CSV table of C-alpha atoms and ligand atoms in Angstrom, one decimal:
chain,number,residue,atom,x,y,z
A,1,UNK,CA,24.3,-1.9,-4.9
A,2,UNK,CA,22.2,0.9,-3.4
A,3,UNK,CA,19.8,0.3,-0.6
A,4,UNK,CA,16.2,-0.2,-1.6
A,5,UNK,CA,14.8,-0.4,2.0
A,6,UNK,CA,16.5,1.9,4.5
A,7,UNK,CA,15.8,3.1,8.0
A,8,UNK,CA,16.0,6.6,9.5
A,9,UNK,CA,15.0,7.6,13.0
A,10,UNK,CA,13.1,4.4,13.6
A,11,UNK,CA,11.1,4.6,10.4
A,12,UNK,CA,11.4,2.3,7.4
A,13,UNK,CA,11.6,3.8,3.9
A,14,UNK,CA,11.5,2.5,0.4
A,15,UNK,CA,13.9,4.0,-2.2
A,16,UNK,CA,12.3,2.7,-5.4
A,17,UNK,CA,13.8,5.2,-7.9
A,18,UNK,CA,16.4,7.9,-8.4
A,19,UNK,CA,14.2,9.5,-11.1
A,20,UNK,CA,13.0,13.0,-10.3
A,21,UNK,CA,11.2,15.8,-12.1
A,22,UNK,CA,12.6,18.6,-9.9
A,23,UNK,CA,16.1,19.7,-9.2
A,24,UNK,CA,15.7,21.3,-5.7
A,25,UNK,CA,18.4,23.6,-4.6
A,26,UNK,CA,18.2,22.0,-1.1
A,27,UNK,CA,18.0,18.4,-2.3
A,28,UNK,CA,19.9,16.1,0.1
A,29,UNK,CA,21.1,14.1,-2.9
A,30,UNK,CA,23.4,16.9,-3.9
A,31,UNK,CA,25.5,16.6,-0.8
A,32,UNK,CA,25.0,13.1,0.7
A,33,UNK,CA,24.9,9.6,-0.9
A,34,UNK,CA,22.8,8.2,1.9
A,35,UNK,CA,20.5,9.0,4.8
A,36,UNK,CA,20.2,7.4,8.2
A,37,UNK,CA,21.4,3.8,8.3
A,38,UNK,CA,21.9,3.7,4.5
A,39,UNK,CA,25.4,4.3,3.0
A,40,UNK,CA,24.3,4.6,-0.6
A,41,UNK,CA,20.9,5.4,-2.1
A,42,UNK,CA,22.1,5.9,-5.6
A,43,UNK,CA,20.9,2.9,-7.7
A,44,UNK,CA,23.3,1.9,-10.5
A,45,UNK,CA,20.1,1.0,-12.4
A,46,UNK,CA,16.7,1.7,-11.0
A,47,UNK,CA,15.3,-1.5,-9.4
A,48,UNK,CA,12.6,-3.7,-10.8
A,49,UNK,CA,9.4,-4.6,-8.9
A,50,UNK,CA,10.9,-8.0,-8.3
A,51,UNK,CA,14.0,-6.5,-6.8
A,52,UNK,CA,12.0,-4.2,-4.5
A,53,UNK,CA,9.8,-7.2,-3.4
A,54,UNK,CA,12.9,-9.2,-2.7
A,55,UNK,CA,14.3,-6.4,-0.6
A,56,UNK,CA,11.0,-6.3,1.3
A,57,UNK,CA,11.0,-10.1,1.8
A,58,UNK,CA,14.5,-9.8,3.3
A,59,UNK,CA,13.7,-7.0,5.7
A,60,UNK,CA,12.5,-7.6,9.3
A,61,UNK,CA,9.6,-5.2,9.9
A,62,UNK,CA,9.2,-6.1,13.6
A,63,UNK,CA,8.6,-2.9,15.6
A,64,UNK,CA,7.8,-0.7,12.6
A,65,UNK,CA,4.3,0.8,12.1
A,66,UNK,CA,4.6,2.6,8.9
A,67,UNK,CA,6.2,2.0,5.5
A,68,UNK,CA,7.2,5.2,3.7
A,69,UNK,CA,8.0,5.7,0.0
A,70,UNK,CA,10.6,8.5,0.1
A,71,UNK,CA,13.8,9.3,-1.8
A,72,UNK,CA,16.4,9.2,-3.3
A,73,UNK,CA,14.1,10.4,-6.1
A,74,UNK,CA,10.4,11.1,-6.6
A,75,UNK,CA,8.4,7.9,-6.0
A,76,UNK,CA,5.5,9.0,-8.2
A,77,UNK,CA,7.9,8.9,-11.2
A,78,UNK,CA,7.5,5.1,-10.8
A,79,UNK,CA,3.8,5.1,-10.1
A,80,UNK,CA,3.0,1.6,-11.3
A,81,UNK,CA,5.8,0.2,-9.2
A,82,UNK,CA,4.7,2.3,-6.2
A,83,UNK,CA,1.1,0.9,-6.4
A,84,UNK,CA,2.2,-2.7,-6.8
A,85,UNK,CA,4.7,-2.5,-4.0
A,86,UNK,CA,2.3,-0.7,-1.7
A,87,UNK,CA,-0.2,-3.5,-2.2
A,88,UNK,CA,2.5,-6.1,-1.6
A,89,UNK,CA,3.6,-4.4,1.7
A,90,UNK,CA,0.0,-4.0,2.9
A,91,UNK,CA,-0.8,-7.6,2.3
A,92,UNK,CA,2.4,-8.9,3.7
A,93,UNK,CA,2.9,-6.7,6.8
A,94,UNK,CA,-0.3,-4.8,7.4
A,95,UNK,CA,1.8,-1.6,8.0
A,96,UNK,CA,0.4,1.8,7.3
A,97,UNK,CA,1.6,3.2,4.0
A,98,UNK,CA,2.8,6.8,3.4
A,99,UNK,CA,4.1,8.5,0.3
A,100,UNK,CA,6.3,11.6,0.6
A,101,UNK,CA,6.1,13.4,-2.7
A,102,UNK,CA,6.7,16.6,-4.6
A,103,UNK,CA,3.0,16.5,-5.7
A,104,UNK,CA,3.8,16.6,-9.4
A,105,UNK,CA,2.8,13.0,-10.1
A,106,UNK,CA,-0.2,14.0,-12.2
A,107,UNK,CA,1.9,16.2,-14.4
A,108,UNK,CA,4.7,13.6,-14.7
A,109,UNK,CA,2.4,10.7,-15.5
A,110,UNK,CA,0.0,12.8,-17.7
A,111,UNK,CA,-3.0,11.4,-15.9
A,112,UNK,CA,-4.8,11.5,-12.5
A,113,UNK,CA,-2.9,9.1,-10.3
A,114,UNK,CA,-4.8,10.0,-7.1
A,115,UNK,CA,-7.6,7.3,-7.4
A,116,UNK,CA,-4.8,4.6,-7.7
A,117,UNK,CA,-3.0,6.0,-4.7
A,118,UNK,CA,-6.2,6.2,-2.7
A,119,UNK,CA,-6.7,2.5,-3.1
A,120,UNK,CA,-3.4,1.5,-1.4
A,121,UNK,CA,-2.0,4.3,0.8
A,122,UNK,CA,-3.0,5.7,4.1
A,123,UNK,CA,-1.3,9.0,4.1
A,124,UNK,CA,0.5,11.4,1.8
A,125,UNK,CA,2.9,14.3,2.6
A,126,UNK,CA,3.3,16.8,-0.2
A,127,UNK,CA,6.2,19.3,-0.2
A,128,UNK,CA,4.8,22.8,-0.7
A,129,UNK,CA,8.2,24.4,-0.2
A,130,UNK,CA,7.1,28.0,-0.9
A,131,UNK,CA,4.2,30.5,-0.7
A,132,UNK,CA,4.0,31.3,-4.4
A,133,UNK,CA,4.8,29.9,-7.8
A,134,UNK,CA,7.8,32.2,-8.4
A,135,UNK,CA,9.7,31.3,-5.3
A,136,UNK,CA,8.6,27.6,-5.7
A,137,UNK,CA,10.2,27.5,-9.2
A,138,UNK,CA,13.4,29.1,-7.9
A,139,UNK,CA,13.9,26.5,-5.2
A,140,UNK,CA,12.6,23.3,-6.8
A,141,UNK,CA,13.4,24.0,-10.4
A,142,UNK,CA,10.6,21.7,-11.7
A,143,UNK,CA,10.5,20.3,-15.3
A,144,UNK,CA,7.0,21.8,-15.7
A,145,UNK,CA,5.8,25.3,-16.2
A,146,UNK,CA,2.6,25.1,-14.1
A,147,UNK,CA,4.0,23.0,-11.3
A,148,UNK,CA,2.9,25.0,-8.3
A,149,UNK,CA,-0.8,25.1,-9.3
A,150,UNK,CA,-0.7,21.5,-10.3
A,151,UNK,CA,0.8,20.6,-6.9
A,152,UNK,CA,-2.0,22.4,-5.1
A,153,UNK,CA,-4.7,20.8,-7.3
A,154,UNK,CA,-3.0,17.4,-6.6
A,155,UNK,CA,-3.1,18.1,-2.8
A,156,UNK,CA,-6.8,19.0,-3.0
A,157,UNK,CA,-7.6,15.8,-4.8
A,158,UNK,CA,-5.6,13.7,-2.4
A,159,UNK,CA,-7.3,15.4,0.6
A,160,UNK,CA,-10.7,14.2,-0.6
A,161,UNK,CA,-9.8,10.5,-0.8
A,162,UNK,CA,-6.6,9.8,1.2
A,163,UNK,CA,-7.3,9.5,4.9
A,164,UNK,CA,-4.3,11.6,6.0
A,165,UNK,CA,-3.2,14.3,3.5
A,166,UNK,CA,-0.8,17.0,4.4
A,167,UNK,CA,1.2,19.8,2.8
A,168,UNK,CA,4.7,20.3,4.3
A,169,UNK,CA,7.2,23.1,4.5
A,170,UNK,CA,10.5,23.5,6.4
A,171,UNK,CA,10.9,26.2,9.0
A,172,UNK,CA,13.7,27.9,7.0
A,173,UNK,CA,11.1,30.1,5.4
A,174,UNK,CA,10.5,33.5,6.9
A,175,UNK,CA,7.6,33.9,9.3
A,176,UNK,CA,5.8,35.9,6.7
A,177,UNK,CA,6.2,33.1,4.1
A,178,UNK,CA,5.1,30.5,6.7
A,179,UNK,CA,2.0,32.5,7.3
A,180,UNK,CA,1.2,32.7,3.6
A,181,UNK,CA,1.7,28.9,3.3
A,182,UNK,CA,-0.6,28.4,6.2
A,183,UNK,CA,-3.2,30.5,4.6
A,184,UNK,CA,-2.9,28.5,1.3
A,185,UNK,CA,-3.3,25.2,3.2
A,186,UNK,CA,-6.2,26.6,5.3
A,187,UNK,CA,-8.0,27.9,2.3
A,188,UNK,CA,-8.0,24.4,0.8
A,189,UNK,CA,-8.8,22.7,4.1
A,190,UNK,CA,-5.5,20.8,4.1
A,191,UNK,CA,-3.3,20.3,7.2
A,192,UNK,CA,0.1,22.0,6.9
A,193,UNK,CA,3.1,20.4,8.6
A,194,UNK,CA,6.0,22.8,9.4
A,195,UNK,CA,9.0,20.6,9.7
A,196,UNK,CA,12.1,21.6,11.6
A,197,UNK,CA,15.2,22.1,9.5
A,198,UNK,CA,17.8,19.3,10.2
B,1,SF4,S1,11.8,16.6,-5.3
B,1,SF4,FE1,12.9,15.5,-3.7
B,1,SF4,S2,14.3,14.1,-4.8
B,1,SF4,FE2,13.6,15.6,-6.3
B,1,SF4,S3,15.1,17.2,-6.4
B,1,SF4,FE3,13.5,17.8,-4.9
B,1,SF4,S4,14.2,17.1,-2.9
B,1,SF4,FE4,15.4,16.0,-4.4
């Protein structure tokens, strides 16, 4: 059975689904079955809310400060579960809650999910990946035609109501592309995190 809760670099993560609406060329799932302490993050069958809650009940959160929804899939593809589990973790542990996302949750769910997220999460990190739609589509291969614009709209909405909202890129981009991404983030008043390639 795949890990639902896993740890990596002293952070605790929830792997609630393997569903994803992108097929990123760099996706870790294409070359590893697990991350950090986990051996396998591929669910034979995506877990139910009860199974996720049971995994939370069985985990010792001592020493952790934040609970992160991240991988091995896109957590907003299970938005109802994400919201319910986030409430459960908050009530049970008081940890800060973060979501790492591709930012396409409104497109995937065909509705504005930001108000629901804002009720239960403290921070959100949205993968920008590229400085324009054309290069974004090449690297993330999303299911939707207008994904890049939708991602930016989503980030702007989040930035209004979620205490810590950030866009993120990895430093494999050229200095020129990083500068463009910075300008995009600055023009929307959103913090840009430039992550080191690992
Ligand atoms: S959005 Fe995340 S899980 Fe989905 S393909 Fe891209 S890197 Fe992989």
